[in-house]
CSV table of C-alpha atoms in Angstrom, one decimal:
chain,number,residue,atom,x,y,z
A,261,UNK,CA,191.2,50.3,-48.7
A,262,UNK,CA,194.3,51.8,-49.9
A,263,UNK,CA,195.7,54.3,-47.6
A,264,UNK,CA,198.3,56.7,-48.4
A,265,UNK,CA,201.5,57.8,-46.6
A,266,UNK,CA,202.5,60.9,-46.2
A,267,UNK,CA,206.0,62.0,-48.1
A,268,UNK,CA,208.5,64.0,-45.1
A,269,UNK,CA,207.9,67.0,-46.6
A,270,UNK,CA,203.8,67.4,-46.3
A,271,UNK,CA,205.2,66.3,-42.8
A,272,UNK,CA,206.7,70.0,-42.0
A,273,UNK,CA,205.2,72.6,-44.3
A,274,UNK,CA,206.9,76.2,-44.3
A,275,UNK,CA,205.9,78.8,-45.5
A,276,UNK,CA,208.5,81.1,-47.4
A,277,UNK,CA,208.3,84.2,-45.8
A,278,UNK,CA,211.5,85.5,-47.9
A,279,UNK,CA,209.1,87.7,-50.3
A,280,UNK,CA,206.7,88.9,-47.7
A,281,UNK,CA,209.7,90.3,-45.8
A,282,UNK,CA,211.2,91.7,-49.0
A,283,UNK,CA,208.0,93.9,-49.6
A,284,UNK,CA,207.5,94.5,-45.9
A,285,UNK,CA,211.2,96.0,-45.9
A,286,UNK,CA,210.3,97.8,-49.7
A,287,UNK,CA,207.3,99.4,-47.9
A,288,UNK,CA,208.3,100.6,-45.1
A,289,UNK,CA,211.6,101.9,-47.0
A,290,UNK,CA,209.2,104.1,-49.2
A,291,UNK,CA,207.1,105.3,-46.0
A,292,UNK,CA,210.0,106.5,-44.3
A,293,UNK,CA,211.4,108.3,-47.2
A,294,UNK,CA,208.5,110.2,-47.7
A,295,UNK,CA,207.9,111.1,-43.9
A,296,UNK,CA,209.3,114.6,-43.9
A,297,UNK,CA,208.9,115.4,-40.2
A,298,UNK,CA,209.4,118.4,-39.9
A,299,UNK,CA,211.6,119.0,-42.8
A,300,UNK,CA,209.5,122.1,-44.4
A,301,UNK,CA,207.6,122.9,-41.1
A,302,UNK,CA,204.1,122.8,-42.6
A,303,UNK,CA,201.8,122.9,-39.7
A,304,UNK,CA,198.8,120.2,-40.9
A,305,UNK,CA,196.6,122.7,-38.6
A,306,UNK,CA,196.3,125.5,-41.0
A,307,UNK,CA,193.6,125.1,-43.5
A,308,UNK,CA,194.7,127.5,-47.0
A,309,UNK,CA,192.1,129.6,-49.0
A,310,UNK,CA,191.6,128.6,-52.3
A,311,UNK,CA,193.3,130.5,-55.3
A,312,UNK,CA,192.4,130.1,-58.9
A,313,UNK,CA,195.4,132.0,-60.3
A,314,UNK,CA,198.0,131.4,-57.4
A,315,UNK,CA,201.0,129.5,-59.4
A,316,UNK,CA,203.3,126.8,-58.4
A,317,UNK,CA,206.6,128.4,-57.2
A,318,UNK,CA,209.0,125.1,-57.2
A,319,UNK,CA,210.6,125.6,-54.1
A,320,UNK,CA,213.9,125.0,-55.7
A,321,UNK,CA,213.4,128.2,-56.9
A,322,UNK,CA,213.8,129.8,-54.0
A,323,UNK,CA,217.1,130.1,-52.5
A,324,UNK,CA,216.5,130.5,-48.8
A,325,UNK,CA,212.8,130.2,-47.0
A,326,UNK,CA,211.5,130.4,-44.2
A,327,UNK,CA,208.0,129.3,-43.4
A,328,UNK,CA,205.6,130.9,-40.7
A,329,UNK,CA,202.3,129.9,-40.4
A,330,UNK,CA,199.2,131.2,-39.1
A,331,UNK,CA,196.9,129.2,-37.3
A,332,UNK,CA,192.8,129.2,-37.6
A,333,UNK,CA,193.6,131.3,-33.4
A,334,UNK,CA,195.9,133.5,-35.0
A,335,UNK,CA,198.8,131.8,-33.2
A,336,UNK,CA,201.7,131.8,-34.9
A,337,UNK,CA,203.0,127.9,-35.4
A,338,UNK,CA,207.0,128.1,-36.1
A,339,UNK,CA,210.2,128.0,-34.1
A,340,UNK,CA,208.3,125.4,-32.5
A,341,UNK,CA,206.9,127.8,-30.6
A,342,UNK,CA,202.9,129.2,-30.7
A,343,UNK,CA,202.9,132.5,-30.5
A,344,UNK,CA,199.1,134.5,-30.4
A,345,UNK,CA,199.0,137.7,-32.1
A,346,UNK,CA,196.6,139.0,-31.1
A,347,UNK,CA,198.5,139.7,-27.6
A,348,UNK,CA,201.2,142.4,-27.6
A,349,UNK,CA,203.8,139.7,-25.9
A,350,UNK,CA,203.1,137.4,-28.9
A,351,UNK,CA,203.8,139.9,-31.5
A,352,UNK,CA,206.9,140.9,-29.7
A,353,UNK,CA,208.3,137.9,-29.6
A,354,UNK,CA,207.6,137.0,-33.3
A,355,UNK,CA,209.6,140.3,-33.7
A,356,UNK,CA,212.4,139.4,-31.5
A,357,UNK,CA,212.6,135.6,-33.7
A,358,UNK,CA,212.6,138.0,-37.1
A,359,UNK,CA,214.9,139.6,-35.8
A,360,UNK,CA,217.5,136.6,-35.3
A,361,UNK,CA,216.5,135.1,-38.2
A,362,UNK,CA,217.6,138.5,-39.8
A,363,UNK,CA,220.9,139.1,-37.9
A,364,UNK,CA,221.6,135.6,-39.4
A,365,UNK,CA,220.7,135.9,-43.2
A,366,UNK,CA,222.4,139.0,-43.1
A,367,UNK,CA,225.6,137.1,-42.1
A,368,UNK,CA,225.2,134.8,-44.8
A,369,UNK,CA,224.2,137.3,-47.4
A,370,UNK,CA,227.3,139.6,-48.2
A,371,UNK,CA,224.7,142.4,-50.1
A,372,UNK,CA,221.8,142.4,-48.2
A,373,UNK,CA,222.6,145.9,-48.2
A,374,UNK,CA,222.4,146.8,-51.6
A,375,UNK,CA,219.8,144.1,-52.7
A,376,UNK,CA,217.9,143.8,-49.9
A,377,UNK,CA,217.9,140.2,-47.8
A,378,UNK,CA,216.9,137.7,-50.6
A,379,UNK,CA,215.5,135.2,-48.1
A,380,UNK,CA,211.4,134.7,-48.8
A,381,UNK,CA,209.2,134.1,-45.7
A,382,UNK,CA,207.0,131.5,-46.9
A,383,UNK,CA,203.2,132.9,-45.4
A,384,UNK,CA,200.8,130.0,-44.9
A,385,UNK,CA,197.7,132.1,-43.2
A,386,UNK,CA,194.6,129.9,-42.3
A,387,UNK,CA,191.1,131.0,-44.3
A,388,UNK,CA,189.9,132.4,-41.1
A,389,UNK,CA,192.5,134.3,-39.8
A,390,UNK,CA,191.6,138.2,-40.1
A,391,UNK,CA,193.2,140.4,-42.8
A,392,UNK,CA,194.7,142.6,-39.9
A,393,UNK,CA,196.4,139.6,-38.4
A,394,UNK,CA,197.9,138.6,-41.6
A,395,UNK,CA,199.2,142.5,-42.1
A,396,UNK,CA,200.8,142.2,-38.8
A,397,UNK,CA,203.0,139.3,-39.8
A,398,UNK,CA,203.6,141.5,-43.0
A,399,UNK,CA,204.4,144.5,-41.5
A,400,UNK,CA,206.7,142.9,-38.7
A,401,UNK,CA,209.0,140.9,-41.7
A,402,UNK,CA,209.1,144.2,-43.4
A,403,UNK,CA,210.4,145.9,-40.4
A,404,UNK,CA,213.1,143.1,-39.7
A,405,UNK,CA,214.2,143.7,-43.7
A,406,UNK,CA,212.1,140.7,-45.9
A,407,UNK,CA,211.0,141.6,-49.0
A,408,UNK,CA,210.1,138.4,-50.7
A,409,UNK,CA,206.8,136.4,-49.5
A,410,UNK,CA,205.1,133.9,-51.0
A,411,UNK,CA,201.5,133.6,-50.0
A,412,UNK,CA,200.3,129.8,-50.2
A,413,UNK,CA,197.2,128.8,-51.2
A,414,UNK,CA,194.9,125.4,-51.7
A,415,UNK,CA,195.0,124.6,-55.7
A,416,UNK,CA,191.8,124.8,-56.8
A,417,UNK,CA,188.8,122.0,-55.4
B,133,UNK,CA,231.3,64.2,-32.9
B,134,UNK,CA,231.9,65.8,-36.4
B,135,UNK,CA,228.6,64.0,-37.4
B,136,UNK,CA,226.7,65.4,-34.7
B,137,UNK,CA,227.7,69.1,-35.3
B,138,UNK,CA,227.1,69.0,-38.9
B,139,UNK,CA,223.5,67.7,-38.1
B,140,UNK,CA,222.9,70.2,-35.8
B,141,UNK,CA,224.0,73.0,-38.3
B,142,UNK,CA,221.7,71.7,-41.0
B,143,UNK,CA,218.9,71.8,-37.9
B,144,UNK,CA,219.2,75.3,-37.1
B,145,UNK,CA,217.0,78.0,-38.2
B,146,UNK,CA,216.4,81.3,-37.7
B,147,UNK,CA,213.3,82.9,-36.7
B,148,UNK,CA,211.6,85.3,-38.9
B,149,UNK,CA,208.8,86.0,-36.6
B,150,UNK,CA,209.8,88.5,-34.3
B,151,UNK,CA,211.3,90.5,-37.1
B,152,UNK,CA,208.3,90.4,-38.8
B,153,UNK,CA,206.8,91.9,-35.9
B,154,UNK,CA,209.0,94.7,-36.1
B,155,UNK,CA,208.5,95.1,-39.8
B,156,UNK,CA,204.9,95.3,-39.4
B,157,UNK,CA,204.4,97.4,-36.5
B,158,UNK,CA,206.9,99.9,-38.2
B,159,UNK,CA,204.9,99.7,-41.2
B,160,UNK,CA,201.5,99.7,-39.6
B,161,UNK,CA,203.3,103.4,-38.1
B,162,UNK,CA,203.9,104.8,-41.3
B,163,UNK,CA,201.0,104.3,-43.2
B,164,UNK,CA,198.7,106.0,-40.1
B,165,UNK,CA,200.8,108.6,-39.9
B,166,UNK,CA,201.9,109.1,-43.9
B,167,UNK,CA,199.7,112.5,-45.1
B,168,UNK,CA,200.3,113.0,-48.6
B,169,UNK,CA,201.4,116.6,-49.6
B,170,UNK,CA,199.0,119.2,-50.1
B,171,UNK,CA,199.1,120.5,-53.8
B,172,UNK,CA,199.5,124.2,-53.1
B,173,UNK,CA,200.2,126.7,-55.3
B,174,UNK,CA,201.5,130.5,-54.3
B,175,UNK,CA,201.0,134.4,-54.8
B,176,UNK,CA,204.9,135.9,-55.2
B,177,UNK,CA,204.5,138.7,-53.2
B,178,UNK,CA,207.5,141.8,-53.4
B,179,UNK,CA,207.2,143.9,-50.2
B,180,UNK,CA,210.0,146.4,-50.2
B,181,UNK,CA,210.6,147.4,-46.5
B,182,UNK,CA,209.2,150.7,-44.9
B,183,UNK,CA,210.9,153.7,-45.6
B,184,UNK,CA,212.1,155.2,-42.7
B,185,UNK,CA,209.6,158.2,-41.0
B,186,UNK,CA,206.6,156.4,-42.8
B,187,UNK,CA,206.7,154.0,-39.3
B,188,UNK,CA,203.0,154.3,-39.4
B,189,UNK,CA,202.1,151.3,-41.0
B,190,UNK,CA,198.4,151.2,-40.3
B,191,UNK,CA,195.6,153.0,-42.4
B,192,UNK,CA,196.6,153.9,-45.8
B,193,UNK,CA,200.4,151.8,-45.9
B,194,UNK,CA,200.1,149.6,-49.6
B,195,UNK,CA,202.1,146.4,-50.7
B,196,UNK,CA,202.6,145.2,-53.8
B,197,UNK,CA,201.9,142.1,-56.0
B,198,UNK,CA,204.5,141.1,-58.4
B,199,UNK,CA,205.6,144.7,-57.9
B,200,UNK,CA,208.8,145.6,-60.1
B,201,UNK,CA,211.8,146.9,-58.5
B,202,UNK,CA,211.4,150.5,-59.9
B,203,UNK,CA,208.5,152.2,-58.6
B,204,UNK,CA,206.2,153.1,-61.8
B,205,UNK,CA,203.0,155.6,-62.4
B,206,UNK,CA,200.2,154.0,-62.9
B,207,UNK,CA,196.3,155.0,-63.1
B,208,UNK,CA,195.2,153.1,-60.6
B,209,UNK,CA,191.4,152.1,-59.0
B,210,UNK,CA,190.4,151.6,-55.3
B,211,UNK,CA,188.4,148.6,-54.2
B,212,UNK,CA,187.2,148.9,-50.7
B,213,UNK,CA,185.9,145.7,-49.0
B,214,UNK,CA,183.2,145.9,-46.1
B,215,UNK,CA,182.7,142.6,-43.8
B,216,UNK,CA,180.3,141.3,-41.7
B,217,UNK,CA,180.7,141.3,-37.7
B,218,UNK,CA,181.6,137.4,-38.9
B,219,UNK,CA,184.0,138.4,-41.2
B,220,UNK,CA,182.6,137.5,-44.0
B,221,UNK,CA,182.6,140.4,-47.1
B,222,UNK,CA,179.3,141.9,-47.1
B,223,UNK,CA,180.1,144.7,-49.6
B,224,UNK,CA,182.7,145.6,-52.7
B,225,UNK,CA,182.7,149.4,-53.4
B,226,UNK,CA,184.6,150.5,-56.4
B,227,UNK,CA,186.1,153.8,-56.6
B,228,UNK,CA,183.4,154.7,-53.1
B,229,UNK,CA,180.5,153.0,-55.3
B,230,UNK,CA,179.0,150.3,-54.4
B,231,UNK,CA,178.9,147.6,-56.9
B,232,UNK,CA,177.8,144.6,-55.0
B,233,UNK,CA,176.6,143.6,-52.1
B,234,UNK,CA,177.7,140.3,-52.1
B,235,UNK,CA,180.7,138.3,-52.1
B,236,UNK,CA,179.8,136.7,-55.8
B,237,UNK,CA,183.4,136.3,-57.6
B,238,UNK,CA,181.8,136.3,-60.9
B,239,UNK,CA,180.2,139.6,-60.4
B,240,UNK,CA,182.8,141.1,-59.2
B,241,UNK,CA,185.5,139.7,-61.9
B,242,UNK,CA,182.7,140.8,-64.7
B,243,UNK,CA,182.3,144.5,-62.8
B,244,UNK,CA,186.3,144.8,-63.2
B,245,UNK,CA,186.5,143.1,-67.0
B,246,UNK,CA,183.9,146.4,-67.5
B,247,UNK,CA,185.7,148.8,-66.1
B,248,UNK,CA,189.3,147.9,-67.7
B,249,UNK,CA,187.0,147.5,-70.7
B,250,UNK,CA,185.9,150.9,-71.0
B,251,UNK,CA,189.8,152.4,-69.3
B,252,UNK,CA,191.0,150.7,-72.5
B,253,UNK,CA,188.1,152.1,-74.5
B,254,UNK,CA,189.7,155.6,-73.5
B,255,UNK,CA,193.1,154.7,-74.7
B,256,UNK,CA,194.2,154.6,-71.0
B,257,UNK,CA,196.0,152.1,-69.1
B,258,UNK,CA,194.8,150.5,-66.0
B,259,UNK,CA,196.7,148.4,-64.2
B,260,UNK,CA,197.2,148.5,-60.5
B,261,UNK,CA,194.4,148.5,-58.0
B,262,UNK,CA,194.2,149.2,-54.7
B,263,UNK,CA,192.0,146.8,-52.2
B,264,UNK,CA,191.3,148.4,-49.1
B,265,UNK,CA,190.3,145.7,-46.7
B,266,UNK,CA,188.7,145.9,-42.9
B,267,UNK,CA,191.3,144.0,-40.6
B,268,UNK,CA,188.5,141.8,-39.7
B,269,UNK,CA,187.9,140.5,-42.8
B,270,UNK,CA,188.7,136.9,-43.0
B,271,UNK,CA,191.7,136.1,-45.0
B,272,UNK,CA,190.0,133.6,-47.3
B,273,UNK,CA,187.9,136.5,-48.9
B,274,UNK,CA,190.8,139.1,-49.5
B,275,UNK,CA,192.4,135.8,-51.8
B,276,UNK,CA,189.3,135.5,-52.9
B,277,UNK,CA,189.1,139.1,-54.3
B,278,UNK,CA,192.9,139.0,-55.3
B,279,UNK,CA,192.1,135.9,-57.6
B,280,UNK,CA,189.1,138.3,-58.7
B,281,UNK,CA,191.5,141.0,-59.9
B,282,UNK,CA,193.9,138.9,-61.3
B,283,UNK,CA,191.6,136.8,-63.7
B,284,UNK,CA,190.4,140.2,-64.9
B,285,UNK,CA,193.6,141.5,-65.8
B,286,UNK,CA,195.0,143.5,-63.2
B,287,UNK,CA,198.5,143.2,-62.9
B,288,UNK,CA,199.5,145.3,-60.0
B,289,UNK,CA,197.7,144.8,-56.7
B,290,UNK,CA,198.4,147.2,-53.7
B,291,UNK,CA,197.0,146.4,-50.0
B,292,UNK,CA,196.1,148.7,-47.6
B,293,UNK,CA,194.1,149.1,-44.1
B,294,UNK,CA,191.2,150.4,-43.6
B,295,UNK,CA,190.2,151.5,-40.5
B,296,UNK,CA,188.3,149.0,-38.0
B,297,UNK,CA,184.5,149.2,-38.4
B,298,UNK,CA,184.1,148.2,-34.5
């Protein structure tokens, strides 16, 4: 019988891990790009209504927003804060952070006299929240001088 | 000396394992935790502040859609919702008639096709209407019946209160 010898190199195989760290590193490169935090504070929590003719505003567009959503409670979920509406403390408090936010892009915004503040509050109001709640929110941005609103909605299913 | 240096040069190796580790746990992270963005689209809503000694904002106070900056004169219509104790629309009265009693989209978009129909019939422009919503109807309804209005042609859209059924 004729045996064969092994060559050194079936001795001590490696395997080249030099490519497998290369897309490891790629991937997890790409993940963390597109993890935005908290970036645009969109609360995962709130569940939109669906709107046929709602259109896609590019936020781009917009020069300043600020986002303030409304929770399936009625609590608001910004500042990183909850704040329920439906009590007189939470919609005082809503009014009091309005307030700051205003005294703020009034400082920034030399006309907000003449033109009104140009800042839109960017309304993300869960499907089951009540009409009044999402008036409150309304009226209380209207009182503290915000005009612009964008209401966001699910594209269609 | 010299020999046994370079020998243990060519010997040594760095091990990938552990930073593998790292890689992977940090990759295993991201992809639990990655939610892809929600294709939304919006409603562009101008709401000119209140005018001072109309504080009341309650019963009757109206916002616009896509409202221009000069206030213009319009014929306008009033829709009135009516919910459920659940929320839920459980009636659409147009103008104090009732036209449905359901919260079908379709009837309610043909009902308003109808009426700007026969408004433009009579040589007269309609293009604002008012919905008049209970504050406990659920918000997914009143965007509901905006989408409604819009796909039939209405190009103003004012909101008010109506007082609380309970």
């Amino acid at each position: 019988m004729f045996r064969k010898t092994k060559t050194p190199a079936e001795h001590d195989p490696e395997v080249d891990l030099i490519p497998m760290m290369d897309l490891s590193l790629n991937l997890t490169f790409f993940f963390v790009v597109l993890t935005t935090l908290a970036r645009d504070e969109v609360s995962q929590r709130v569940s939109l209504p669906v709107a046929r003719t709602a259109v896609l505003v590019q936020e781009e567009t917009i020069p300043d927003s600020l986002n303030i959503n409304v929770d399936h409670r009625e609590f608001v979920l910004s500042w990183g804060t909850q704040l329920d509406l439906n009590s007189p403390q939470g919609l005082e408090k809503l009014g009091k952070l309005l307030r700051m936010e205003a005294a703020r892009q009034k400082d920034v915004q030399p006309n907000w006299k003449k033109d009104g503040l140009s800042t839109t509050i960017v309304l993300r109001v869960d499907r089951n929240a009540h009409y009044g709640v999402f008036r409150k929110v309304v009226n209380v941005c209207r009182q503290n001088g915000f005009k612009n609103f964008l209401l966001k909605a699910r594209a269609e299913e | 000396m010299r020999t046994a240096r370079r020998e243990s040069m060519k010997d040594m190796k760095i091990s990938l394992t552990s930073l593998l580790d790292l890689v992977f746990n940090f990759l295993a992270f991201f992809v639990i935790t990655y939610t892809p963005p929600l294709a939304t689209k919006s409603y562009q809503v101008s709401l000119p502040p209140p005018k001072v000694g109309n504080a009341q904002q309650g019963v009757g106070a109206a916002t616009t859609i896509d409202s221009d900056e000069e206030p213009e004169v319009f014929q306008d219509v009033t829709l009135g919702l009516e919910s459920d104790s659940s929320g839920s629309l459980s009636g659409l009265r147009l103008e104090g008639r009732l036209i449905q009693n359901s919260n079908d989209q379709r009837i309610l978009e043909r009902d308003l096709r109808v009426l700007l129909g026969s408004f433009r019939g009579a040589g007269q422009s309609l293009e604002v209407i008012n919905i008049v919503s209970p504050p406990e109807l659920k918000y997914s309804f009143l965007i509901d019946v905006v989408d409604a209005c819009q796909r039939a042609g209405f190009k103003k859209i004012n909101f008010a209160e109506a007082p609380s059924s309970n």
